[in-house]
Structures are given as structure tokens and as C-alpha cells.
């Protein structure tokens, strides 16, 4: 049975909002949500879900015009651990008394000054507060719909003191204006307060990996990514028979308003094929693109893909009566993938097209040369990708054509051949080495990183378990902006990553 994650994630979001409220008040980009039974690491802020009110609608924008919203988040001073506060250092908003945010959203023809006044700032204070933007942000470029968070001291006796304001200047940066000790205002562009939300699911394949994942509550785009990651080493038509187990953990980054800053991607995934668990972990090297490596630091990519077609859209072998989907035999020198007409067919590896056009019983046919030893061939296409001709260079994973039933074929499918030194060989049998293997120091770093991912996956499982039993869940969330593998990309930035 698949494990559902959707409800768990929704609750998690509410918890993160309460964490965010505190982090925002501290002007720091680090926080944790910890539940009972865990020891918070140093430099954390403890928040108790039950005691910190986090209004459900705190992420919603108020209407553009009208009086400033009365709803505000009050943060009792006792909730902020003094040790944690001093460890954070360089606080721009004072911790005591507490602060209150008021949101205002810009309308057509608006100005920063007018917005601050709507939030309740005295006219004589708006002038220096807007002038402080100079050099950091041009106040004349005020887009419609921009949300200002205007910060005041929590109401005590008399009128609350205006402390500053902040707004998003781009997807991952924000501008913060704050009152300095001298009483003047200073402005700074800083990393947005971003949180990473981790979700986990596991289950068992019934008819397809894609279907089983979506049933377990995993977003379709994540399942597509998972299928693609395994397409190098797994033949999705012949290797899966139903009953295979899978695990997946993915993350997305959200800002203070719960808006997605970075779409989700896979952190860890495992697929058990033929009794063997194939595991992949995300790895972001200091230089170069993101990679997916197995537990020994070997990359998922091969020179040729075992499934050179959108594996998520394959027709189940059992339900495919019209055309037998053949494997490799003496009489059938390739392997068949059943899919709806129009399903994209990928170049199995980097190479050059050596044949493209009608080719007898093969129908519409493409042959690609990959180096001096291997060639691959694709038959029965409905059409080719526009612009391809003999001599065209293609990259692995490029769409070269679309599934059809041209030539001698009784149903839409891809007939795929791998040719080694001029002879067709069984694609299921060829063992191509991984294209990326880590060594030495890099491997050591990756293995430590892998351990962290394993621990996080296990912890999320426990949280899911408790969630199902209706008791407290434990979730830890990183301040992830500007971090890679738990290390700050900017060495001058001393904030911790986890
Ligand atoms: Zn065939």
C-alpha cells in the first residue's frame, strides 16, 4: 500500500509559517521547528506549535486599498530563547519589545511613501525611510501588487514605534529597511527567508511506477523526474512486473508567504528491480550541474538509455493485446515499447544521425551513431522531429521523433535496436559503465551527505508514522538559501545551513 503524504505536508506548512514569523522578527534566516523528544542543535529558535499563534490567513494579501489590516502576529518575548538570540547576533529588529508586521500591497500609481502612510507610519518618518532605499533599490520602480511588510513595535502605551519595512526585490532576494541605533534608516538587500519543505512517500508498483507514485500523493512532475532518472539503467517495459517497491523524498523551497521559490526536485529515490534496490541521491558538486549518484557515488547516467522513450507513458505489457511487445530474440533483433501514438522518443545517447527516413518494414526510421562502437535505431515512428537530417548532432534525451505504427506493425509502439560493431545486440544485456564516478575527497564528501539524506528520510518516516497515529510530528527545516550540501556558497556568510 502506498503511503500518503499530502495531508502531512499541509500541516507542515502551517508549522513552517509559525517558524517563519519568528525568523522574520529576528531578521535571521535560520530556524527550526522541533517537537518533543529532539535535541535542538545550537543556534536554533524553539517554537511550540501550541503556543505561537500562526493565523491561517497570515499568508494572504490584504486588499490594495483601505485601512491597514488589524491582524498581526504577536510574538511573546519569552518564546525566544536568549541563548539563541545572542547567537544570531547582528539583530536589526529589537527583540524586546516585540514587533508587529503590517502588510500593504501597492496599487496603480502608488508610491512607497503612500504605502507606508497607509500602514500607519507618520508622514515625517516616511521621507527618510524611503530615501534610505537609494543605492539599493530605485523607489520609482514600484510594481503593482508589491507587498510591503511594515514593522512596528508591538503596541504598548502610546503609538507603536515604526521600525522599518521589507519587500521582495526578486525571486530569492529581498530589501530590508530598518531603523538604526542612531534613529536614521538603513537599507540592505538580503537573501529571502526561504524554507525547504521535505516530503516522503513509498509504495509498491501495481501497473506502473508513475501511477503508483501519483497514487501515493507524489506530484506528477516528481514522478516524471524519477522515471527519467532510472531510464538509463532500467527497461521500463521489461524490467517491471508489478510488486516492485519504491521510495522517494523530494523538496521544494517556499518563501515567507508560502510561495514556491524553487519547484520540487528529488533528493533521494529507490526502486527495487529484480530484488535489487537501486538508490539515487542528489548531489550538488561545488562546480557543475546537479547529479544523481548511487550509494557508492556512481552516477545514474550511462552512454545509452535502456528506456529511450517517455517511460511514464508506456502501455502495460499485459493490457497490450493488439500488438505483441517483443523482447530480444533471434527473430526479433530489438525490443518493443508500447505507447500511445505521439509519445516522444528520445536519442538514447549523444551522437550523429546516420539514417533518417522510410526504411521498408521498419517504417519511419532513425539510426544514430554514438562513437565508433555503438549505434541505436528507432522504428515505426509516426513522424520525425522537425529539422533533423543525416548528419544532425543529437544529445542524449533529445526528442528525435514520435511513436507511431508505420511499416510492418499492428499497433503503435517503438521498436528499439542497439547495434554494436554492426550487429544488433540485446539492450537488456549490455552493461554500460556509469558516466560519473566520484573519487577521493569528493567521494568522502558525498558519502557524508548521503548519510544525512538517509537520516532525514528515516526521520520523515517516523513523523509520518506519528501523524497516522494522531500524535505530535517532528519536522526540522533548514534555512536553505545560499547553501550547497550544508555549506554556505558565500564563505563570508557565517550563518549555519542546518
Ligand atoms: Zn519490434
PDB file of N, CA and C and ligand atoms in Angstrom, residues 323-327 332-337 362 379-380 408 413-417, ligand 1:
ATOM      1  N   UNK A 323      -0.840  -5.644 -30.337  1.00  0.00           N
ATOM      2  CA  UNK A 323       0.479  -5.893 -30.895  1.00  0.00           C
ATOM      3  C   UNK A 323       1.339  -6.527 -29.816  1.00  0.00           C
ATOM      4  N   UNK A 324       1.937  -7.685 -30.086  1.00  0.00           N
ATOM      5  CA  UNK A 324       2.788  -8.275 -29.047  1.00  0.00           C
ATOM      6  C   UNK A 324       4.037  -7.421 -28.858  1.00  0.00           C
ATOM      7  N   UNK A 325       4.343  -7.066 -27.611  1.00  0.00           N
ATOM      8  CA  UNK A 325       5.531  -6.254 -27.341  1.00  0.00           C
ATOM      9  C   UNK A 325       6.690  -7.205 -27.088  1.00  0.00           C
ATOM     10  N   UNK A 326       7.500  -7.368 -28.114  1.00  0.00           N
ATOM     11  CA  UNK A 326       8.515  -8.409 -28.082  1.00  0.00           C
ATOM     12  C   UNK A 326       9.790  -7.941 -27.409  1.00  0.00           C
ATOM     13  N   UNK A 327      10.451  -8.906 -26.793  1.00  0.00           N
ATOM     14  CA  UNK A 327      11.803  -8.692 -26.299  1.00  0.00           C
ATOM     15  C   UNK A 327      12.785  -9.147 -27.367  1.00  0.00           C
ATOM     16  N   UNK A 332      13.739 -11.445 -33.610  1.00  0.00           N
ATOM     17  CA  UNK A 332      13.360 -10.056 -33.329  1.00  0.00           C
ATOM     18  C   UNK A 332      14.565  -9.368 -32.702  1.00  0.00           C
ATOM     19  N   UNK A 333      15.303  -8.625 -33.533  1.00  0.00           N
ATOM     20  CA  UNK A 333      16.623  -8.135 -33.123  1.00  0.00           C
ATOM     21  C   UNK A 333      16.570  -6.821 -32.349  1.00  0.00           C
ATOM     22  N   UNK A 334      15.427  -6.552 -31.702  1.00  0.00           N
ATOM     23  CA  UNK A 334      15.329  -5.327 -30.903  1.00  0.00           C
ATOM     24  C   UNK A 334      14.359  -5.541 -29.766  1.00  0.00           C
ATOM     25  N   UNK A 335      13.985  -4.458 -29.097  1.00  0.00           N
ATOM     26  CA  UNK A 335      12.977  -4.550 -28.037  1.00  0.00           C
ATOM     27  C   UNK A 335      11.865  -3.546 -28.337  1.00  0.00           C
ATOM     28  N   UNK A 336      10.641  -3.917 -27.958  1.00  0.00           N
ATOM     29  CA  UNK A 336       9.483  -3.070 -28.248  1.00  0.00           C
ATOM     30  C   UNK A 336       9.005  -2.350 -26.991  1.00  0.00           C
ATOM     31  N   UNK A 337       8.609  -1.096 -27.173  1.00  0.00           N
ATOM     32  CA  UNK A 337       7.987  -0.320 -26.099  1.00  0.00           C
ATOM     33  C   UNK A 337       6.613   0.112 -26.585  1.00  0.00           C
ATOM     34  N   UNK A 362      10.467  -1.367 -41.411  1.00  0.00           N
ATOM     35  CA  UNK A 362      10.696  -0.538 -40.217  1.00  0.00           C
ATOM     36  C   UNK A 362       9.851   0.745 -40.227  1.00  0.00           C
ATOM     37  N   UNK A 379      12.268   2.590 -34.769  1.00  0.00           N
ATOM     38  CA  UNK A 379      11.427   2.293 -35.928  1.00  0.00           C
ATOM     39  C   UNK A 379       9.941   2.506 -35.649  1.00  0.00           C
ATOM     40  N   UNK A 380       9.167   2.528 -36.732  1.00  0.00           N
ATOM     41  CA  UNK A 380       7.693   2.624 -36.730  1.00  0.00           C
ATOM     42  C   UNK A 380       7.175   3.986 -36.276  1.00  0.00           C
ATOM     43  N   UNK A 408       5.800  -2.378 -41.031  1.00  0.00           N
ATOM     44  CA  UNK A 408       5.076  -3.595 -40.660  1.00  0.00           C
ATOM     45  C   UNK A 408       4.868  -3.596 -39.149  1.00  0.00           C
ATOM     46  N   UNK A 413       3.918   1.429 -31.379  1.00  0.00           N
ATOM     47  CA  UNK A 413       4.999   1.071 -30.452  1.00  0.00           C
ATOM     48  C   UNK A 413       6.323   1.568 -31.011  1.00  0.00           C
ATOM     49  N   UNK A 414       7.325   1.618 -30.153  1.00  0.00           N
ATOM     50  CA  UNK A 414       8.694   1.908 -30.586  1.00  0.00           C
ATOM     51  C   UNK A 414       9.444   0.591 -30.671  1.00  0.00           C
ATOM     52  N   UNK A 415      10.049   0.334 -31.805  1.00  0.00           N
ATOM     53  CA  UNK A 415      10.977  -0.793 -31.927  1.00  0.00           C
ATOM     54  C   UNK A 415      12.375  -0.191 -31.817  1.00  0.00           C
ATOM     55  N   UNK A 416      13.128  -0.642 -30.820  1.00  0.00           N
ATOM     56  CA  UNK A 416      14.427  -0.044 -30.489  1.00  0.00           C
ATOM     57  C   UNK A 416      15.530  -1.085 -30.644  1.00  0.00           C
ATOM     58  N   UNK A 417      16.585  -0.705 -31.350  1.00  0.00           N
ATOM     59  CA  UNK A 417      17.718  -1.619 -31.531  1.00  0.00           C
ATOM     60  C   UNK A 417      19.009  -0.972 -31.066  1.00  0.00           C
TER      61      UNK A 417
HETATM   62 ZN1  LIG B   1       9.897  -4.822 -32.615  1.00  0.00          ZN
END
